[in-house]
Amino acid sequence: MMMRWMPMTAVLMVAAPALAQAPAAATTPSASTAMTPAKMPPGYLAGKPPVDILKLLPAPPAAGSAQDIADRTAYAASAKGIGGADWKAATAEINPTSPEFMAALSCAVGTKLSLQATPATMAMVARAGVDLIGPMTVAKQHYARPRPFTTDKGQACDPVAADGVGARLGWSYPSGHSGIGWLWALVLSDAAPARAPAIRSFGQATGDLRIACRVHWLSDVENGRILATTVYQRIAAEPEYQADRERAAAELAKAPRLDCAGR
C-alpha cells in the first residue's frame, strides 16, 4: 500500500539536486541525478546500523490504557477546532512539498529556503530526512495502527480522509509529519542557532497541527518526535553532517533576511 505520508519522500527528491551543487562531501553521482525513491540522496547513516525502531518505541497504547484514554480524549476535544485557525493552518501545510509549508519553514529560519538560494541547507535537511524514513516505515508497517478518524469517526482536514477509510493515508504510528518537522527543526537550529526558538516552534507545530487536522493520535505525534530526536543524536556525531552543518551555517549567515511580519 502506498503511504500517504510519502509526500515527505517527494521533498527529499526535490531537494536531491542540491547535493549536486554542494561541496564534495555531500555529493554522489546518484544523488545529483536522483528523482526516484530508489535513488534519493544518501543519508548520513548510510552503511551504518539503522535505528532499531522496534526497540526504541513502545507499541501503540493498548485499548483502555491511560495513554489510549488520553489519545481518545484529545481526539474528541479536537473536534471543537474544526474550521478554526489551527485547522486552516493544518490544511494549508498538509503537504511538506507545498509552498505554504516551505514558506512557514522559511519564516522560522528567517530566510527563503530554496534549491537556488540555499542549496547546502536543502542538501542537509534532505540527507537527514532520508535517515528518518527507514525506521519510520518499519514502525508504521509493523504496528499498523489505524488513523483516529477510521476508528472513532469524525471529520479530518486532509481531503484524502474524506472516504472515511484512511487506507490512502497509510498507518498512523508514529507520525511522519511530526518526525520530519522536529528533525528538521533540530538540524536547522544547529545551522542557525540565533533562530532556534522560532525554528523549534515550527517543528513543534508541525506535529501539533496533525492533531488539529485529526489525522493522528496524540501518541503518534509524541513518538514521532522521539524518533526524530534519536535520529538527530545519531547523525549529529557524523563528520559528514558536521561538515554540512558548517556549510549550511555559512550559507544562512549570508542569505537575505526574510520579513514575515503579518503572516
Coordinates of C-alpha atoms in Angstrom, one line a residue:
M1 CA 0.0 0.0 0.0
M2 CA 1.3 3.5 -0.9
M3 CA 1.6 5.5 2.3
R4 CA 0.0 9.0 2.2
W5 CA 2.9 10.3 4.3
M6 CA 5.2 9.7 1.4
P7 CA 5.0 13.3 0.1
M8 CA 7.9 13.8 2.5
T9 CA 9.8 11.4 0.3
A10 CA 9.0 13.8 -2.5
V11 CA 10.5 16.7 -0.5
L12 CA 13.8 14.7 -0.3
M13 CA 13.7 14.0 -4.1
V14 CA 13.0 17.7 -4.8
A15 CA 16.0 18.6 -2.6
A16 CA 18.3 16.0 -4.1
P17 CA 19.6 18.3 -6.9
A18 CA 21.0 20.5 -4.1
L19 CA 23.5 17.7 -3.4
A20 CA 25.0 18.3 -6.9
Q21 CA 25.6 21.9 -6.0
A22 CA 27.0 21.3 -2.5
P23 CA 30.7 20.6 -1.9
A24 CA 32.1 17.1 -2.5
A25 CA 31.3 15.6 0.9
A26 CA 27.6 15.9 0.2
T27 CA 27.7 14.9 -3.5
T28 CA 27.3 11.5 -5.0
P29 CA 26.5 10.7 -8.7
S30 CA 23.2 9.0 -7.7
A31 CA 22.2 11.9 -5.6
S32 CA 22.9 14.5 -8.2
T33 CA 20.6 12.8 -10.8
A34 CA 18.1 11.1 -8.5
M35 CA 14.4 11.8 -8.8
T36 CA 13.0 8.4 -7.7
P37 CA 12.7 7.0 -4.2
A38 CA 15.2 4.3 -5.0
K39 CA 17.8 6.9 -5.9
M40 CA 17.3 9.5 -3.2
P41 CA 20.2 11.4 -1.6
P42 CA 22.2 9.2 0.8
G43 CA 21.5 9.6 4.5
Y44 CA 24.2 10.4 7.0
L45 CA 23.8 6.9 8.4
A46 CA 24.1 5.1 5.1
G47 CA 26.1 1.9 5.6
K48 CA 25.8 2.1 9.3
P49 CA 23.5 0.2 11.7
P50 CA 20.0 1.6 11.4
V51 CA 18.0 3.0 14.3
D52 CA 16.3 -0.1 15.9
I53 CA 12.9 1.5 15.9
L54 CA 11.1 -1.5 17.4
K55 CA 13.3 -1.4 20.4
L56 CA 13.2 2.4 20.6
L57 CA 9.4 3.0 20.5
P58 CA 6.8 1.1 22.6
A59 CA 3.9 -0.5 20.8
P60 CA 0.9 1.8 20.3
P61 CA -1.2 2.2 23.5
A62 CA -3.3 -0.8 24.4
A63 CA -7.1 -0.4 24.4
G64 CA -8.2 1.0 27.7
S65 CA -4.7 2.0 28.9
A66 CA -4.1 5.5 30.3
Q67 CA -2.4 6.6 27.1
D68 CA -5.2 5.2 25.0
I69 CA -7.7 7.2 27.0
A70 CA -5.6 10.3 26.6
D71 CA -5.4 9.7 22.9
R72 CA -9.1 9.4 22.5
T73 CA -9.8 12.3 24.8
A74 CA -7.5 14.5 22.7
Y75 CA -9.1 13.4 19.5
A76 CA -12.6 14.1 20.8
A77 CA -11.5 17.5 22.0
S78 CA -10.0 18.4 18.6
A79 CA -13.5 18.3 17.1
K80 CA -14.1 21.7 18.7
G81 CA -11.3 23.1 16.4
I82 CA -12.8 22.1 13.1
G83 CA -12.8 25.1 10.8
G84 CA -10.7 27.1 13.3
A85 CA -7.3 28.8 12.9
D86 CA -5.2 25.6 13.6
W87 CA -7.5 23.6 11.3
K88 CA -6.9 26.1 8.5
A89 CA -3.2 26.1 9.1
A90 CA -3.0 22.3 9.1
T91 CA -5.0 22.2 5.9
A92 CA -2.6 24.8 4.2
E93 CA 0.5 23.0 5.3
I94 CA -0.8 19.4 4.9
N95 CA 1.9 18.5 2.3
P96 CA 5.5 19.2 3.1
T97 CA 6.1 19.8 -0.6
S98 CA 3.6 22.7 -0.6
P99 CA 4.6 26.3 -1.0
E100 CA 2.7 27.0 2.3
F101 CA 4.8 24.5 4.3
M102 CA 8.1 25.8 2.9
A103 CA 7.0 29.4 3.4
A104 CA 6.3 28.7 7.1
L105 CA 9.6 26.9 7.5
S106 CA 11.4 29.8 5.7
C107 CA 9.8 32.3 8.1
A108 CA 11.1 30.3 11.0
V109 CA 14.6 30.2 9.6
G110 CA 14.4 33.9 8.7
T111 CA 15.4 33.5 5.0
K112 CA 13.8 32.0 1.9
L113 CA 14.8 28.3 1.6
S114 CA 15.2 27.0 -2.0
L115 CA 17.5 24.9 -4.1
Q116 CA 18.7 28.1 -5.8
A117 CA 19.2 30.3 -2.8
T118 CA 20.2 27.8 -0.1
P119 CA 21.5 24.6 -1.8
A120 CA 23.7 23.5 1.1
T121 CA 20.9 23.9 3.6
M122 CA 18.5 22.0 1.4
A123 CA 21.0 19.2 1.0
M124 CA 21.4 18.9 4.7
V125 CA 17.7 18.6 5.5
A126 CA 17.3 16.2 2.6
R127 CA 20.0 13.9 3.9
A128 CA 18.8 14.0 7.4
G129 CA 15.2 13.2 6.3
V130 CA 16.4 10.1 4.5
D131 CA 17.7 8.7 7.8
L132 CA 14.3 9.2 9.3
I133 CA 12.2 7.5 6.6
G134 CA 13.7 4.0 7.0
P135 CA 12.9 3.4 10.7
M136 CA 9.6 5.3 10.4
T137 CA 8.5 2.9 7.6
V138 CA 9.4 -0.1 9.6
A139 CA 7.4 1.1 12.6
K140 CA 4.3 2.1 10.6
Q141 CA 4.2 -1.3 8.8
H142 CA 5.0 -3.3 11.9
Y143 CA 2.4 -1.7 14.2
A144 CA -0.2 -1.0 11.5
R145 CA -2.1 1.4 13.7
P146 CA -5.4 2.8 12.3
R147 CA -5.9 6.5 11.9
P148 CA -8.3 8.0 14.6
F149 CA -11.0 9.0 12.1
T150 CA -11.2 5.4 11.0
T151 CA -12.0 4.0 14.5
D152 CA -13.5 7.0 16.3
K153 CA -15.0 8.5 13.2
G154 CA -15.3 12.3 12.6
Q155 CA -14.0 14.8 10.1
A156 CA -10.3 15.2 9.3
C157 CA -8.7 18.2 7.4
D158 CA -6.9 16.0 4.9
P159 CA -9.1 15.6 1.8
V160 CA -7.8 12.0 1.4
A161 CA -9.5 11.2 4.7
A162 CA -12.9 12.0 3.2
D163 CA -13.5 8.4 2.3
G164 CA -13.6 7.6 6.0
V165 CA -11.4 4.6 5.5
G166 CA -7.9 6.1 5.6
A167 CA -6.1 3.4 3.5
R168 CA -4.6 6.0 1.3
L169 CA -3.2 7.9 4.3
G170 CA -1.4 4.8 5.5
W171 CA -0.8 3.8 9.1
S172 CA -0.8 6.2 11.9
Y173 CA 2.1 5.3 14.3
P174 CA 4.4 7.2 14.5
S175 CA 3.6 10.5 12.8
G176 CA 5.9 11.1 9.9
H177 CA 5.0 14.8 9.7
S178 CA 5.8 15.2 13.4
G179 CA 9.1 13.3 13.0
I180 CA 10.3 15.2 9.9
G181 CA 9.2 18.6 11.3
W182 CA 11.1 18.0 14.6
L183 CA 14.2 16.5 12.9
W184 CA 14.4 19.5 10.5
A185 CA 13.9 21.8 13.5
L186 CA 16.9 20.2 15.2
V187 CA 19.3 20.3 12.3
L188 CA 18.3 23.8 11.2
S189 CA 18.7 25.0 14.8
D190 CA 22.2 23.7 14.5
A191 CA 22.8 25.8 11.4
A192 CA 21.0 28.9 12.6
P193 CA 21.2 28.9 16.4
A194 CA 20.1 32.5 16.7
R195 CA 16.8 31.4 15.1
A196 CA 16.5 28.2 17.2
P197 CA 13.4 29.3 19.2
A198 CA 11.4 30.1 16.1
I199 CA 12.6 27.0 14.2
R200 CA 11.8 24.7 17.1
S201 CA 8.4 26.3 17.5
F202 CA 7.8 25.5 13.8
G203 CA 8.9 21.9 14.4
Q204 CA 6.6 21.5 17.4
A205 CA 3.7 23.0 15.4
T206 CA 4.2 20.6 12.6
G207 CA 3.2 17.7 14.9
D208 CA 0.6 19.7 16.8
L209 CA -1.2 20.6 13.5
R210 CA -1.6 16.9 12.7
I211 CA -3.7 16.6 15.9
A212 CA -5.6 19.7 14.9
C213 CA -6.1 18.1 11.5
R214 CA -7.5 15.0 13.2
V215 CA -5.4 12.5 11.3
H216 CA -3.1 11.5 14.1
W217 CA -3.4 10.4 17.7
L218 CA -1.5 12.3 20.4
S219 CA 0.9 9.4 21.0
D220 CA 1.6 9.2 17.2
V221 CA 2.9 12.8 17.4
E222 CA 4.9 12.3 20.6
N223 CA 6.6 9.2 19.4
G224 CA 7.4 10.8 16.0
R225 CA 9.4 13.4 17.9
I226 CA 11.2 10.7 19.9
L227 CA 12.2 9.0 16.7
A228 CA 13.4 12.3 15.3
T229 CA 15.4 13.1 18.3
T230 CA 17.1 9.7 18.2
V231 CA 17.9 10.1 14.5
Y232 CA 19.3 13.5 15.2
Q233 CA 21.5 12.3 18.0
R234 CA 23.0 9.7 15.7
I235 CA 23.6 11.9 12.7
A236 CA 25.0 14.8 14.8
A237 CA 28.0 12.7 15.6
E238 CA 28.8 12.0 11.9
P239 CA 31.7 14.0 10.4
E240 CA 29.7 14.5 7.1
Y241 CA 26.8 16.0 9.0
Q242 CA 29.1 18.3 10.9
A243 CA 30.7 19.5 7.7
D244 CA 27.3 20.0 6.0
R245 CA 26.1 21.9 9.1
E246 CA 29.0 24.3 8.8
R247 CA 28.3 24.9 5.1
A248 CA 24.7 25.5 5.8
A249 CA 25.5 27.9 8.7
A250 CA 27.8 29.9 6.4
E251 CA 25.2 30.0 3.7
L252 CA 22.3 31.1 6.0
A253 CA 24.5 33.7 7.6
K254 CA 24.9 35.4 4.2
A255 CA 21.4 34.9 3.0
P256 CA 19.0 37.8 2.8
R257 CA 16.7 38.2 5.8
L258 CA 13.0 37.4 5.2
D259 CA 10.4 39.7 6.6
C260 CA 7.4 37.6 7.7
A261 CA 5.5 40.3 9.6
G262 CA 1.8 39.8 9.2
R263 CA 2.0 36.1 8.4

